[in-house]
Each structure stands twice: as structure tokens, then as C-alpha cells.
Amino acid sequence: MKITTETINYIAKLAKLKFTETEAEAFAHEFEGILDHFQNLDKEDLSFENVETYAEGKSILRKDELRTFENKEELFQNAKGMKETYLSIPKVIE
């Protein structure tokens, strides 16, 4: 797909950006490569049914299992900011 510098300048105007002619030409070339890549992807058959299995039909994901962890000190040995049995984290939102 051919992308012109006029197209790049139009997109830049929408985004309130300004490019030199050299930059616009470079972006046009890069966008052409990106769009060509997407056109190649459009040609591929991506209609497989189940993404959780591979060729042999076995699930590659393990089932969740509930386990108790007896040694809590070992579990939290690398945790910073422990207060008794709770994790204290810094305030994120003002």
C-alpha cells in the first residue's frame, strides 16, 4: 500500500504534530512496511478453534488447585513492609 507524505502530514495535523519533509518521507516508508505486514497477516488462515490446546489435544494449562502453605515466614521472607500478618504498601492514589 502506497503511503504519501501528504497522508503523513494529514495524520500529523490530526495529532497536532509537525514533521519536516525528511521525517514525513521516513514515516511514510515505515508505515508502508507496517501496512504491508498487516496485509500479509490478512492472507493467513487464523480460523483455528481452540487456542488452549496444541496438536495432541492436551491442555497446556494446569488446573488451579487450592493448597495451604504452612510456613508463612518463608512465604513472606522477601516481602517488604510486613506489619504483623499484612503487607503494607505505599499509597498509590492521592
mmCIF file of C-alpha atoms in Angstrom:
data_model
loop_
_atom_site.group_PDB
_atom_site.id
_atom_site.type_symbol
_atom_site.label_atom_id
_atom_site.label_comp_id
_atom_site.label_asym_id
_atom_site.label_seq_id
_atom_site.Cartn_x
_atom_site.Cartn_y
_atom_site.Cartn_z
ATOM 1 C CA MET A 1 0.000 0.000 0.000
ATOM 2 C CA LYS A 2 1.424 3.381 -1.000
ATOM 3 C CA ILE A 3 1.537 5.999 1.752
ATOM 4 C CA THR A 4 2.373 9.525 0.641
ATOM 5 C CA THR A 5 3.903 12.363 2.602
ATOM 6 C CA GLU A 6 0.559 14.145 2.208
ATOM 7 C CA THR A 7 -1.102 11.311 4.138
ATOM 8 C CA ILE A 8 1.565 11.536 6.843
ATOM 9 C CA ASN A 9 1.136 15.312 7.082
ATOM 10 C CA TYR A 10 -2.658 14.897 7.311
ATOM 11 C CA ILE A 11 -2.301 12.385 10.165
ATOM 12 C CA ALA A 12 0.257 14.655 11.826
ATOM 13 C CA LYS A 13 -2.161 17.580 11.602
ATOM 14 C CA LEU A 14 -4.900 15.493 13.259
ATOM 15 C CA ALA A 15 -2.482 14.607 16.055
ATOM 16 C CA LYS A 16 -1.278 18.236 16.240
ATOM 17 C CA LEU A 17 2.258 17.226 15.267
ATOM 18 C CA LYS A 18 4.648 18.784 12.779
ATOM 19 C CA PHE A 19 7.229 16.891 10.759
ATOM 20 C CA THR A 20 9.909 18.036 8.367
ATOM 21 C CA GLU A 21 9.712 16.745 4.801
ATOM 22 C CA THR A 22 12.535 14.285 5.547
ATOM 23 C CA GLU A 23 10.725 12.964 8.633
ATOM 24 C CA ALA A 24 7.443 12.667 6.704
ATOM 25 C CA GLU A 25 9.182 10.644 3.977
ATOM 26 C CA ALA A 26 10.765 8.348 6.584
ATOM 27 C CA PHE A 27 7.416 7.837 8.342
ATOM 28 C CA ALA A 28 5.709 7.152 5.006
ATOM 29 C CA HIS A 29 8.243 4.410 4.281
ATOM 30 C CA GLU A 30 7.815 2.911 7.776
ATOM 31 C CA PHE A 31 4.011 2.975 7.548
ATOM 32 C CA GLU A 32 4.142 1.236 4.170
ATOM 33 C CA GLY A 33 6.139 -1.588 5.745
ATOM 34 C CA ILE A 34 3.718 -1.855 8.655
ATOM 35 C CA LEU A 35 0.655 -1.914 6.397
ATOM 36 C CA ASP A 36 2.304 -4.484 4.112
ATOM 37 C CA HIS A 37 2.857 -6.664 7.163
ATOM 38 C CA PHE A 38 -0.838 -6.392 8.093
ATOM 39 C CA GLN A 39 -1.814 -7.274 4.522
ATOM 40 C CA ASN A 40 0.307 -10.423 4.830
ATOM 41 C CA LEU A 41 -1.462 -11.274 8.096
ATOM 42 C CA ASP A 42 -4.837 -10.816 6.385
ATOM 43 C CA LYS A 43 -3.877 -13.587 3.950
ATOM 44 C CA GLU A 44 -3.190 -16.107 6.727
ATOM 45 C CA ASP A 45 -5.826 -18.562 7.928
ATOM 46 C CA LEU A 46 -6.421 -17.695 11.560
ATOM 47 C CA SER A 47 -9.620 -19.685 11.993
ATOM 48 C CA PHE A 48 -8.344 -22.278 14.464
ATOM 49 C CA GLU A 49 -10.876 -23.214 17.096
ATOM 50 C CA ASN A 50 -9.213 -23.737 20.448
ATOM 51 C CA VAL A 51 -6.179 -21.706 21.452
ATOM 52 C CA GLU A 52 -5.785 -23.573 24.756
ATOM 53 C CA THR A 53 -4.687 -26.837 23.190
ATOM 54 C CA TYR A 54 -1.892 -27.851 20.900
ATOM 55 C CA ALA A 55 -1.706 -30.553 18.227
ATOM 56 C CA GLU A 56 -2.156 -33.545 20.535
ATOM 57 C CA GLY A 57 -5.316 -32.115 22.055
ATOM 58 C CA LYS A 58 -3.956 -31.884 25.585
ATOM 59 C CA SER A 59 -4.430 -28.712 27.557
ATOM 60 C CA ILE A 60 -1.216 -26.786 28.081
ATOM 61 C CA LEU A 61 -2.664 -25.042 31.121
ATOM 62 C CA ARG A 62 -2.683 -26.643 34.532
ATOM 63 C CA LYS A 63 -5.806 -26.718 36.649
ATOM 64 C CA ASP A 64 -5.953 -24.372 39.610
ATOM 65 C CA GLU A 65 -5.521 -26.228 42.858
ATOM 66 C CA LEU A 66 -6.052 -24.915 46.367
ATOM 67 C CA ARG A 67 -3.002 -25.553 48.552
ATOM 68 C CA THR A 68 -2.231 -24.496 52.075
ATOM 69 C CA PHE A 69 1.216 -23.124 52.763
ATOM 70 C CA GLU A 70 2.279 -23.916 56.295
ATOM 71 C CA ASN A 71 5.480 -21.873 56.547
ATOM 72 C CA LYS A 72 4.238 -18.277 56.249
ATOM 73 C CA GLU A 73 7.576 -16.838 57.380
ATOM 74 C CA GLU A 74 9.269 -18.425 54.401
ATOM 75 C CA LEU A 75 6.472 -17.239 52.113
ATOM 76 C CA PHE A 76 6.921 -13.599 53.126
ATOM 77 C CA GLN A 77 10.684 -13.582 53.718
ATOM 78 C CA ASN A 78 11.350 -11.304 50.717
ATOM 79 C CA ALA A 79 8.283 -9.102 51.174
ATOM 80 C CA LYS A 80 8.990 -5.530 52.181
ATOM 81 C CA GLY A 81 6.747 -3.633 54.549
ATOM 82 C CA MET A 82 5.302 -6.504 56.567
ATOM 83 C CA LYS A 83 3.204 -5.426 59.564
ATOM 84 C CA GLU A 84 2.232 -8.474 61.589
ATOM 85 C CA THR A 85 0.467 -10.669 59.003
ATOM 86 C CA TYR A 86 -0.297 -7.895 56.493
ATOM 87 C CA LEU A 87 1.632 -6.298 53.653
ATOM 88 C CA SER A 88 1.950 -2.524 53.915
ATOM 89 C CA ILE A 89 2.287 -0.859 50.519
ATOM 90 C CA PRO A 90 2.881 2.801 49.664
ATOM 91 C CA LYS A 91 -0.106 4.987 48.831
ATOM 92 C CA VAL A 92 -0.725 4.895 45.084
ATOM 93 C CA ILE A 93 -3.653 7.280 44.606
ATOM 94 C CA GLU A 94 -3.777 10.748 46.113
#
